[in-house]
Coordinates of C-alpha atoms in Angstrom, one line a residue:
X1 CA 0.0 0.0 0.0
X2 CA 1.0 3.6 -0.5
X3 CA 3.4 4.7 -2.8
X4 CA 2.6 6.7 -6.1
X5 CA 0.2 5.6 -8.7
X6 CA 1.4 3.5 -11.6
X7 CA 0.1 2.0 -14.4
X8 CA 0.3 -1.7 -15.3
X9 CA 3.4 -1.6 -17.3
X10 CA 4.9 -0.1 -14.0
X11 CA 5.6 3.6 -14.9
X12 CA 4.3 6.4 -12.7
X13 CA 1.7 8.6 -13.4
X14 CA 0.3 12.0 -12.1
X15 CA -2.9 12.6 -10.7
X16 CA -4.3 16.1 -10.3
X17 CA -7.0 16.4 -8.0
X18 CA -9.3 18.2 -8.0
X19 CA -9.7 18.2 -11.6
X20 CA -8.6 14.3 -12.0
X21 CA -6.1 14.7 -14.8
X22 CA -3.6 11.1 -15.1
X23 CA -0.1 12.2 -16.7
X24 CA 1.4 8.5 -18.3
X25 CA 3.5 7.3 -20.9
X26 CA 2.0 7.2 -24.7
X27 CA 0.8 3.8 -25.3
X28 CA 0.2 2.9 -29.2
X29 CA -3.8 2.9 -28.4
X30 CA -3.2 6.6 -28.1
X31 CA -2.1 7.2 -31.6
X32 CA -5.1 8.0 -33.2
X33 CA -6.9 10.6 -30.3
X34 CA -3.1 12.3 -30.7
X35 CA -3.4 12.9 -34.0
X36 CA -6.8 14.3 -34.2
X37 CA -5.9 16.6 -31.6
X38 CA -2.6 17.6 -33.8
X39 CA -5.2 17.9 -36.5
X40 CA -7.2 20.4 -34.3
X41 CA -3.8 22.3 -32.9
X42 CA -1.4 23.0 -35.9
X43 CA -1.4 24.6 -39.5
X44 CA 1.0 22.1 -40.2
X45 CA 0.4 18.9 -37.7
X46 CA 2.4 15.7 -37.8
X47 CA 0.8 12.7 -39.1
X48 CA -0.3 9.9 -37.8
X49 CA 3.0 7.9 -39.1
X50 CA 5.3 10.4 -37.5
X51 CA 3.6 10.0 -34.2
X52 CA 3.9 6.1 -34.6
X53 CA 7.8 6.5 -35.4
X54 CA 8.5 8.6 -32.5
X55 CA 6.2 6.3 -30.0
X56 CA 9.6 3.6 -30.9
X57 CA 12.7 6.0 -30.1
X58 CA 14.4 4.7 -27.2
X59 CA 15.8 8.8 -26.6
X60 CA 12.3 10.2 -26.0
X61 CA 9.8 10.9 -23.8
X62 CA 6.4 10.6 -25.3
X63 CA 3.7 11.9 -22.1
X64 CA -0.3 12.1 -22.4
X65 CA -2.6 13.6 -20.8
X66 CA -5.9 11.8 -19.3
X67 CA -9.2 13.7 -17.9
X68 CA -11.3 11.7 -16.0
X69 CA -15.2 12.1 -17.1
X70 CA -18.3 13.0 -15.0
X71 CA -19.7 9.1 -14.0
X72 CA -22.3 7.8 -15.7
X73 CA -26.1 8.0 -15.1
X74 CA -26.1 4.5 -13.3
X75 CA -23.7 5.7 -10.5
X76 CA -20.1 4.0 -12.8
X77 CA -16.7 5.3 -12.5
X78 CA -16.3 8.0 -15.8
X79 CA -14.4 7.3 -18.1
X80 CA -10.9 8.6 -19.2
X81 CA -10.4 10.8 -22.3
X82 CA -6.9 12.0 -23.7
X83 CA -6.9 15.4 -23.4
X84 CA -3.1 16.6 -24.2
X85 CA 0.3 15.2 -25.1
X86 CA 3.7 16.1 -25.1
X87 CA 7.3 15.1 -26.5
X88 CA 10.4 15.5 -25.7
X89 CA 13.6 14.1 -27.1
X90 CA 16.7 13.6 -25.2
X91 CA 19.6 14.0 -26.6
X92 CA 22.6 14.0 -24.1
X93 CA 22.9 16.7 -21.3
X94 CA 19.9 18.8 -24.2
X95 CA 16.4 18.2 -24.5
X96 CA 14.1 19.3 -26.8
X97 CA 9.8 19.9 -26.3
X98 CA 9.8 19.0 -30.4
X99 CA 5.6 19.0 -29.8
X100 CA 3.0 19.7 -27.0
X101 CA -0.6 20.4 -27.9
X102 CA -4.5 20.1 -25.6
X103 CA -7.4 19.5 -27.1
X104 CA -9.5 22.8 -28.0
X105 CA -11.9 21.7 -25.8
X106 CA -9.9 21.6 -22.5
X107 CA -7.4 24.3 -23.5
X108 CA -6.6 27.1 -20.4
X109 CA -7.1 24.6 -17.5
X110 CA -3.0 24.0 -16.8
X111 CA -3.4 20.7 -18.7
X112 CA -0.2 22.1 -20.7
X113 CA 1.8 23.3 -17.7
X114 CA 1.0 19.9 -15.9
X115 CA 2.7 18.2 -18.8
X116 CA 5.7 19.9 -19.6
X117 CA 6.1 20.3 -15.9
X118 CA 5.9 16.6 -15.5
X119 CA 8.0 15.7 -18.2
X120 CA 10.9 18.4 -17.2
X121 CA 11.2 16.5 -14.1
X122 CA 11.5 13.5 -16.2
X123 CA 14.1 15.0 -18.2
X124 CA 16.3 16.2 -15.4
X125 CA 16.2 12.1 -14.2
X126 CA 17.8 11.4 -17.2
X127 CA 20.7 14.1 -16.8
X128 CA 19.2 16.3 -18.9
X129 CA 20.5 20.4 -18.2
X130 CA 18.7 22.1 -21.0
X131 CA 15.5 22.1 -22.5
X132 CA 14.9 24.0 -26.2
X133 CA 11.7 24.4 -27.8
X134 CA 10.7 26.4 -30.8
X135 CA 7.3 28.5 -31.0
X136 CA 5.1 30.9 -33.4
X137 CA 6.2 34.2 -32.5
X138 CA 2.3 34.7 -32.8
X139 CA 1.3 32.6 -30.0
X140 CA 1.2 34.5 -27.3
X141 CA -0.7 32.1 -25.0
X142 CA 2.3 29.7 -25.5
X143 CA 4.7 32.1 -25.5
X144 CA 3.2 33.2 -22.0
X145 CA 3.2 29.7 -20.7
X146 CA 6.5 28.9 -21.7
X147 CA 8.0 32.4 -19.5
X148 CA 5.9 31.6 -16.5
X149 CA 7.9 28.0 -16.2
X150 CA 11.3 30.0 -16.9
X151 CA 11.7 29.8 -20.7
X152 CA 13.9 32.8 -22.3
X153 CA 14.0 33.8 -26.1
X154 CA 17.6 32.7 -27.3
X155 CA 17.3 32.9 -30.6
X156 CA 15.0 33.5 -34.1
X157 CA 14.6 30.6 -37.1
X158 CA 13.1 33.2 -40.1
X159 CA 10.4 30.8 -42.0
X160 CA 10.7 28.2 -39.9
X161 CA 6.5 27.1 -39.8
X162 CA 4.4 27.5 -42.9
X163 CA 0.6 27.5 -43.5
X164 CA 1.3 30.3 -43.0
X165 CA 4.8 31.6 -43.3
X166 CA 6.2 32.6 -39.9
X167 CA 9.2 32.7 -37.6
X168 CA 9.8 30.7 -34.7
X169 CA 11.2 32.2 -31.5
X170 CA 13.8 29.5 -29.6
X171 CA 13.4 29.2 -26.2
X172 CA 15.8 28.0 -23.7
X173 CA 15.5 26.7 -19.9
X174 CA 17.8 25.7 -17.7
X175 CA 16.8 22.4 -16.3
X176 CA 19.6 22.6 -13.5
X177 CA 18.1 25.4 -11.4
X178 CA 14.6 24.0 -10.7

């Protein structure tokens, strides 16, 4: 008895009470809810195959987000939905956020801080010491969220997203001052 919660394979997840949201690792069942909600996020989303190819890299950590529903008429436990995702790659003492997206739907309730918070403590496990992530310059909610946990603007890539055209800022946190 005690302990934290893990799922059946073992891993640990995150529960957020009050509003019941389970952080675990990406299982392939997840595939196709992630992709719909890259579908509903991005100009320019990945597809499904790119999701399924990343799911296999050993050097990754590939997080979703769960949201327990209201129980059903008869009195049942709800049911889980994915609401949110995130993935990072790990490459040596860097990291990378190279996507993190939340269903429209449940967008503005920390679903994306509770995610790239979980999975920067993940990353600093694993020796990470830096985290990078690009973003629209035009997304100021993001660009908001990412400065609240500690990001700074290092840098500009002109062009980098299309559909339509625009730079991306890159943002840079220090992982070893938490």
């Amino acid at each position: 008895m005690g302990g934290r919660a893990r799922t059946t394979a073992g891993e640990p997840v995150t529960v957020s009470a009050p509003e019941k949201l389970f952080i675990r690792t990406c299982a392939p069942a997840d595939l196709e809810r992630i992709a719909l909600i890259e579908r509903d996020s991005f100009s320019d989303p990945w597809s499904f195959e790119a999701f399924s190819a990343a799911l296999a890299l050993r050097h990754l950590r590939f997080l979703v987000a769960e949201e327990m529903t209201a129980p059903s008429r008869g009195g049942g436990a709800g049911d889980r939905g994915l609401v949110g995702y995130v993935v990072a790659l790990v490459l040596g003492d860097e990291g990378e956020i190279a996507d993190v997206a939340v269903a429209p739907v449940a967008r503005r309730q920390g679903i994306a801080r509770q995610l790239l918070q979980r999975v920067m403590a993940e990353l600093v496990q694993v020796g990470v010491r830096t985290l990078y992530l690009e973003v629209r310059e035009s997304n100021s909610a993001a660009r908001a969220l990412y400065a609240s946990l500690g990001f700074q603007q290092v840098g500009r890539r002109r062009g980098y997203y299309q559909h339509p055209s625009e730079d991306a800022l890159l943002l840079k946190r220090d992982l070893t001052s938490t």
